[in-house]
Steps between C-alpha positions, in 0.01 A plus 500: 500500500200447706694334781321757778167360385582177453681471855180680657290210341716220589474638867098494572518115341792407735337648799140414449656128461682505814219680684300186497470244799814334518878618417730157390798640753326659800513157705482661816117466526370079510101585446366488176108582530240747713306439732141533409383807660837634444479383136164649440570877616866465289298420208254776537800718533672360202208550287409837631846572400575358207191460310281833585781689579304568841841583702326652837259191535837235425690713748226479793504170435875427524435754802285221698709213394789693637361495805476097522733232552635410160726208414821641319304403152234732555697763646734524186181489271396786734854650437472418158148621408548826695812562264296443206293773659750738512662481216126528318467822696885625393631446863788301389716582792280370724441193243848482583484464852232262465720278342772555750300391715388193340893451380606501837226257665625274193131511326684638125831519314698780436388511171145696574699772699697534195228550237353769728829688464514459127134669487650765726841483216684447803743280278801475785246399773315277230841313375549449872214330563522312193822374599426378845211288366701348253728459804246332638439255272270685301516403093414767252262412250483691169299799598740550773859379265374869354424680805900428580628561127312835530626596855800390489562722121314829744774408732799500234537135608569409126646138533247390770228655226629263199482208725137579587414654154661166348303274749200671348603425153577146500151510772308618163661311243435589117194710681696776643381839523634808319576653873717216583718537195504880525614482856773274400635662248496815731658289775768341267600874367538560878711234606715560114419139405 
């Protein structure tokens, strides 16, 4: 059915989104900017990073800036960034504490922990984390409607799958992909509706 591939897809996008420099429901943290030494070195690291792929220059970088006083903005693009790393090098668990880190401080929602668990097909841990950030306040947009249809059918959560799986429908109107309807029609044989 192609849902592995499709849920593996769906989970770079969501993360890479939420990776950026501000999460809507981590209020914890009132700056919004960098300094501008601070700012420089962070976007030296950034590109060394993300655009040459450079990973020992970005993390001697984050290194120094580690070593300053940050505001709580820099330090959970710091957090953030060094996740990014991580996960680039296939050190999820420690992307994962990373974002523990920055979940705790308040710097990101649940919802980044929970996409590192779906690349690790962690589903209980990533429905978890989904959860709480709905809990939170946080509202699913399409990509993520799916990412809940599809864990909650891994996790024989049937009914809570047709709500998402439905959400997704109506979501994509007359435009709806083949995987949506072959999900529900799986999910309705499940539930004997």
């Amino acid at each position: 059915m192609g849902i592995r591939a499709t849920l593996k897809g769906a989970v770079i996008v969501g993360l890479m989104a939420t990776m950026g420099a501000g999460a809507a429901l981590a209020q914890a943290c009132t700056d919004t900017e960098f300094t501008s030494k601070t700012g420089q070195t962070y976007l030296e690291a950034e590109q060394a990073a993300m655009v040459k792929k450079d990973f020992a220059t970005a993390i001697a970088k984050l290194n120094s800036l580690r070593t300053q006083t940050l505001n709580c903005y820099e330090e959970g693009a710091v957090i953030k960034l060094s996740a990014y790393i991580k996960i680039e090098n296939g050190d999820r668990r420690g992307a994962v504490q990373d974002l523990l880190t920055a979940l705790n401080k308040g710097y990101i929602p649940d919802y980044n922990i929970a996409q590192i668990y779906l690349q690790e097909e962690d589903l209980a841990k990533a429905l978890e984390y989904m959860t709480k950030w709905q809990q939170a306040g946080g509202k699913p947009d399409r990509t993520q409607k799916w990412q809940l249809a599809v864990l909650n059918q891994r996790a024989d959560k049937f009914k809570e799958a047709v709500r998402w799986a439905e959400e997704v429908r109506r979501e994509d109107g007359s435009n709806f992909k083949q995987e949506v309807y072959d999900l529900l029609i799986y999910l309705y044989n499940a539930v004997d509706d």
